[in-house]
Amino acid sequence: MELQFLGTGAGMPSKERNTSSLALKLFEERGTIWLFDCGEATQHQILHTTIKPRKVEKIFITHLHGDHIFGLPGFLSSRSFLGGEETSPLTLYGPCGLKDWVIFTLQLTKTHLNYPLHFVEIHEGIIFEDDQFIVTAKQLEHVIPCYGFRVEQKPLPGELLVEKALKLGVPKGPMLGKLKSGEDVTLEDGTIVYSKDVTAPPKKGFVVTVLGDTKYCHQSIELSKDADIVIHEATFDYSTKKLAADYGHSTNVDAANIAKEAAAKYLILNHISARFLPHDLDKIIKESKNIFPNVFVANDFSLFHWKNGRLTEGNEDK
């Protein structure tokens, strides 16, 4: 799993930061990408990455402020013009009103999509589940309805203990694959070899919490409980905490307190106001680390890798 930030600014684009969008790359898990928010010029940002729009399977919208949705019509339209293989279906998850706005915009501009577009109007609770993932939503505290999402990967099958299976008489070949996938097998002599006897215990999947615009609130803590990675807005810093309260936003200190109280592993600060320039980031990180140690600040195109229970930041090979 990888996280790539396409836009990390707040309110409007600046020279350093575009408006909100985040790509959750699930290539190893399911061969697709999930987007969270799609601010203005998200498709332009994608051009500077290796992301292929056809690979975007789902888009989760936190709320209907323009800096989180104004890139949607362009992205949806361009996804039809890519040519090549048939474009796969796309599902949009968002608050009440998202479907009306998107459909009206497409109809008014006579935009035709060559792929199925599905809508899921989100409410609190589980909004998606399959055999790999569960996505839970909760409403946060902002000036309009706004949601946070908890993405939980279900436990992964344990590693096959090959040597143990071979000692029990299982021949090399398809039977080993069946055992690895959880299926019991019967040998030629009638002996049954049970998958549970030759596989290690299931491995815990990852948990990523993506929070929309919000004040400090208990819903954020609930969504972030024991999460591996929490992505939290930090529109303001501690010196501008009154502005944060007035506008329904959080400071970097609020975000650090959320991660600490939720017993999360890592925190990524996002949605940074244009008032903060690159040289201000060290102070923002230092303030946050005084409360919660494992903190990163996201910049446009930041790429984070999750592997073996560790989060690292690295570059993309373009």
XYZ file of C-alpha atoms in Angstrom:
318
model
C 0.000 0.000 0.000
C 1.130 3.521 -0.801
C -0.273 6.988 -0.157
C 0.352 9.781 -2.636
C -0.806 13.318 -1.968
C -1.986 15.189 -5.051
C -3.127 18.334 -3.266
C -2.340 19.385 0.300
C -3.522 22.986 0.505
C -6.466 24.576 2.269
C -9.221 26.630 0.680
C -7.600 27.543 -2.617
C -4.503 26.613 -4.617
C -1.178 28.304 -3.941
C 2.226 28.129 -5.619
C 3.289 25.408 -3.192
C 0.063 23.458 -2.688
C -2.909 22.450 -4.827
C -6.365 21.825 -3.404
C -7.252 18.572 -1.648
C -6.782 15.137 -3.138
C -5.156 11.955 -1.905
C -4.510 8.674 -3.729
C -4.529 5.417 -1.775
C -2.631 3.033 -4.040
C -3.768 -0.554 -3.562
C -1.883 -2.186 -6.422
C -0.646 -5.190 -4.452
C -3.967 -5.623 -2.648
C -6.452 -5.214 -5.531
C -4.718 -3.590 -8.507
C -6.596 -0.308 -8.128
C -6.462 3.188 -6.635
C -8.903 4.940 -4.312
C -9.043 8.744 -4.321
C -10.071 10.813 -1.333
C -11.423 14.188 -2.470
C -10.852 15.698 -5.880
C -10.092 19.388 -5.654
C -9.611 21.717 -8.584
C -6.859 20.597 -11.014
C -6.508 17.127 -9.517
C -6.226 15.710 -13.037
C -3.363 18.126 -13.739
C -1.572 16.890 -10.622
C -2.053 13.301 -11.764
C -0.158 14.128 -14.976
C 2.971 14.561 -12.843
C 2.660 11.059 -11.383
C 2.477 7.497 -12.673
C -1.208 7.259 -11.686
C -3.500 6.035 -14.463
C -7.069 7.391 -14.119
C -8.481 4.076 -15.389
C -7.049 2.452 -12.251
C -9.116 4.704 -9.989
C -11.885 2.437 -8.735
C -13.477 4.593 -6.018
C -13.553 8.249 -5.018
C -14.508 9.170 -1.458
C -15.626 12.781 -0.969
C -15.411 14.162 2.564
C -17.657 17.197 1.976
C -18.984 19.547 -0.665
C -16.696 22.550 -0.287
C -15.209 23.525 -3.630
C -11.591 22.856 -2.723
C -12.568 19.202 -2.258
C -14.830 18.634 -5.298
C -14.220 21.167 -8.085
C -11.847 18.782 -9.847
C -14.438 16.026 -10.172
C -16.166 17.003 -13.460
C -12.874 17.355 -15.298
C -11.473 14.110 -13.926
C -14.634 12.142 -14.731
C -14.759 13.570 -18.237
C -11.078 13.023 -19.054
C -11.318 9.439 -17.833
C -13.551 8.797 -20.874
C -11.013 10.149 -23.366
C -8.084 7.901 -22.529
C -8.670 5.315 -25.248
C -7.174 1.843 -25.163
C -8.785 -0.821 -23.029
C -12.344 -0.516 -21.833
C -12.604 1.920 -18.931
C -13.752 0.258 -15.718
C -16.714 1.395 -13.586
C -16.206 4.083 -10.959
C -18.054 4.571 -7.664
C -18.385 7.926 -5.917
C -19.042 8.004 -2.170
C -20.122 11.320 -0.726
C -22.606 13.377 1.281
C -26.137 14.148 0.215
C -26.080 16.485 -2.782
C -22.974 15.105 -4.479
C -24.914 12.994 -6.965
C -27.233 15.869 -7.922
C -24.302 18.236 -8.466
C -22.284 15.787 -10.571
C -25.232 14.633 -12.710
C -26.434 18.192 -13.288
C -22.929 19.328 -14.287
C -22.476 16.433 -16.712
C -25.925 16.964 -18.238
C -25.576 20.723 -18.549
C -22.212 20.403 -20.291
C -23.449 17.465 -22.385
C -20.580 15.339 -21.093
C -20.899 11.654 -21.956
C -19.056 9.043 -19.925
C -18.128 5.756 -21.579
C -18.096 3.872 -18.273
C -20.675 3.177 -15.530
C -20.703 5.769 -12.762
C -22.253 4.724 -9.447
C -23.106 6.822 -6.414
C -23.273 5.912 -2.732
C -24.747 8.555 -0.436
C -22.831 8.176 2.794
C -24.129 8.145 6.326
C -22.450 7.116 9.556
C -21.482 3.469 9.680
C -20.040 0.971 7.212
C -20.277 2.351 3.681
C -18.288 -0.358 1.884
C -17.248 -3.920 2.621
C -15.912 -6.822 0.586
C -13.632 -9.754 1.341
C -10.611 -7.431 1.599
C -11.677 -4.116 3.127
C -14.153 -2.355 5.384
C -14.680 1.409 5.095
C -16.464 3.164 7.947
C -17.630 6.785 7.929
C -18.418 9.219 10.736
C -19.571 12.809 10.549
C -17.012 15.276 11.857
C -17.449 18.843 13.127
C -17.120 21.376 10.331
C -19.256 24.234 9.038
C -21.113 21.900 6.636
C -21.649 18.112 6.823
C -18.217 16.543 6.526
C -17.051 12.969 6.982
C -13.977 11.056 7.986
C -13.203 7.547 6.753
C -11.577 4.541 8.396
C -10.172 2.060 5.867
C -9.499 -1.352 7.421
C -7.802 -4.147 5.566
C -9.135 -7.510 6.701
C -6.647 -10.028 8.147
C -4.369 -11.592 5.550
C -3.923 -15.367 5.233
C -1.000 -16.709 7.203
C 2.176 -17.810 5.456
C 2.254 -21.387 4.206
C 4.696 -23.537 6.216
C 6.011 -25.365 3.168
C 8.487 -27.627 4.930
C 5.830 -28.780 7.380
C 3.405 -29.521 4.534
C 6.037 -31.501 2.619
C 6.837 -33.573 5.716
C 3.151 -34.484 5.962
C 3.359 -35.898 2.441
C 1.933 -33.028 0.412
C 3.593 -33.064 -3.029
C 4.949 -29.916 -4.633
C 2.347 -28.406 -6.928
C -1.318 -27.312 -6.818
C -2.040 -28.838 -3.402
C 0.339 -26.390 -1.759
C -1.556 -23.527 -3.359
C -4.846 -24.875 -2.053
C -3.475 -25.151 1.452
C -2.146 -21.595 1.271
C -5.577 -20.317 0.246
C -7.194 -22.036 3.247
C -8.452 -25.185 1.567
C -7.878 -28.636 3.081
C -6.473 -31.330 0.780
C -6.711 -35.109 0.585
C -3.588 -37.112 -0.281
C -3.560 -40.241 -2.461
C -3.608 -42.496 0.590
C -6.704 -40.754 1.920
C -4.930 -38.653 4.547
C -6.487 -35.221 5.008
C -4.044 -32.349 5.524
C -5.738 -29.367 7.129
C -4.781 -25.886 6.006
C -4.780 -24.575 9.586
C -2.079 -27.099 10.504
C 0.373 -25.934 7.855
C -0.186 -22.173 7.807
C 0.916 -19.462 10.197
C -1.736 -17.365 11.992
C -3.421 -14.657 9.883
C -1.602 -11.340 9.673
C -3.264 -8.115 10.776
C -4.171 -5.812 7.908
C -3.434 -2.097 7.910
C -5.776 0.656 9.097
C -5.708 4.114 7.483
C -7.893 6.955 8.745
C -8.578 9.852 6.377
C -10.251 12.797 8.074
C -11.975 15.635 6.263
C -12.072 19.230 7.466
C -12.913 19.294 11.154
C -12.476 20.784 14.572
C -10.981 18.618 17.296
C -13.771 16.117 18.016
C -14.351 12.692 19.566
C -15.479 11.264 16.204
C -11.947 11.775 14.901
C -10.574 9.827 17.846
C -13.047 6.987 17.253
C -12.133 6.719 13.569
C -8.430 6.852 14.428
C -8.466 4.303 17.280
C -5.324 2.117 16.994
C -4.927 3.160 13.353
C -1.610 2.608 11.645
C -1.827 5.941 9.823
C -3.971 8.987 10.587
C -4.247 11.711 7.940
C -5.506 14.836 9.670
C -5.972 18.392 8.532
C -3.707 21.060 10.046
C -5.013 24.231 8.461
C -3.669 26.290 11.357
C -0.918 26.109 13.952
C -1.070 26.698 17.692
C -0.554 30.479 17.349
C -3.655 30.716 15.127
C -5.850 28.339 17.137
C -8.633 30.950 17.490
C -8.972 31.117 13.706
C -9.158 27.323 13.627
C -12.069 27.345 16.062
C -13.855 30.148 14.187
C -13.675 28.363 10.823
C -14.289 24.767 11.876
C -10.724 23.632 11.361
C -7.871 22.120 13.357
C -4.356 23.074 14.333
C -1.322 20.844 14.099
C -1.551 20.476 17.890
C -5.181 19.324 17.634
C -4.131 16.693 15.121
C -1.285 15.480 17.337
C -3.642 15.186 20.303
C -6.095 13.155 18.210
C -3.344 10.730 17.163
C -2.084 10.444 20.745
C -5.509 9.846 22.304
C -6.345 7.310 19.591
C -3.065 5.419 20.175
C -2.274 5.620 16.457
C 1.145 4.722 15.048
C 1.745 7.530 12.559
C 0.280 10.957 11.817
C 0.412 12.792 8.492
C -0.527 16.477 8.612
C -2.477 17.647 5.565
C -4.627 20.582 4.334
C -2.023 23.239 5.194
C -2.953 26.912 4.934
C -1.127 29.026 2.349
C -0.097 31.314 5.214
C 2.554 28.713 6.068
C 5.571 28.729 3.777
C 8.112 25.915 3.420
C 10.362 27.402 6.103
C 7.467 27.253 8.594
C 7.112 23.475 8.388
C 9.915 22.671 10.825
C 8.110 24.630 13.538
C 4.811 22.902 12.720
C 6.439 19.472 12.981
C 8.272 20.373 16.198
C 5.069 21.585 17.876
C 3.331 18.369 16.866
C 6.168 16.092 17.980
C 6.066 17.583 21.445
C 2.761 15.702 21.749
C 3.000 12.807 19.282
C 6.388 11.588 18.012
C 5.704 9.959 14.629
C 4.659 12.953 12.538
C 5.029 13.800 8.856
C 3.823 16.859 6.928
C 2.411 16.083 3.496
C 3.443 18.146 0.496
C 2.057 17.906 -3.014
C 3.314 14.638 -4.571
C 4.567 13.272 -1.239
C 4.647 9.480 -1.503
C 4.457 7.295 1.593
C 5.135 3.555 1.636
C 3.595 1.137 4.147
C 5.523 -2.083 4.541
C 6.105 -4.478 7.431
C 4.358 -2.169 9.862
C 6.496 0.875 9.024
C 5.681 4.106 7.200
C 8.432 5.698 5.138
C 8.468 8.651 2.775
C 10.120 8.293 -0.618
C 10.113 9.425 -4.201
C 8.199 8.040 -7.146
C 9.961 6.607 -10.158
C 8.315 8.456 -13.033
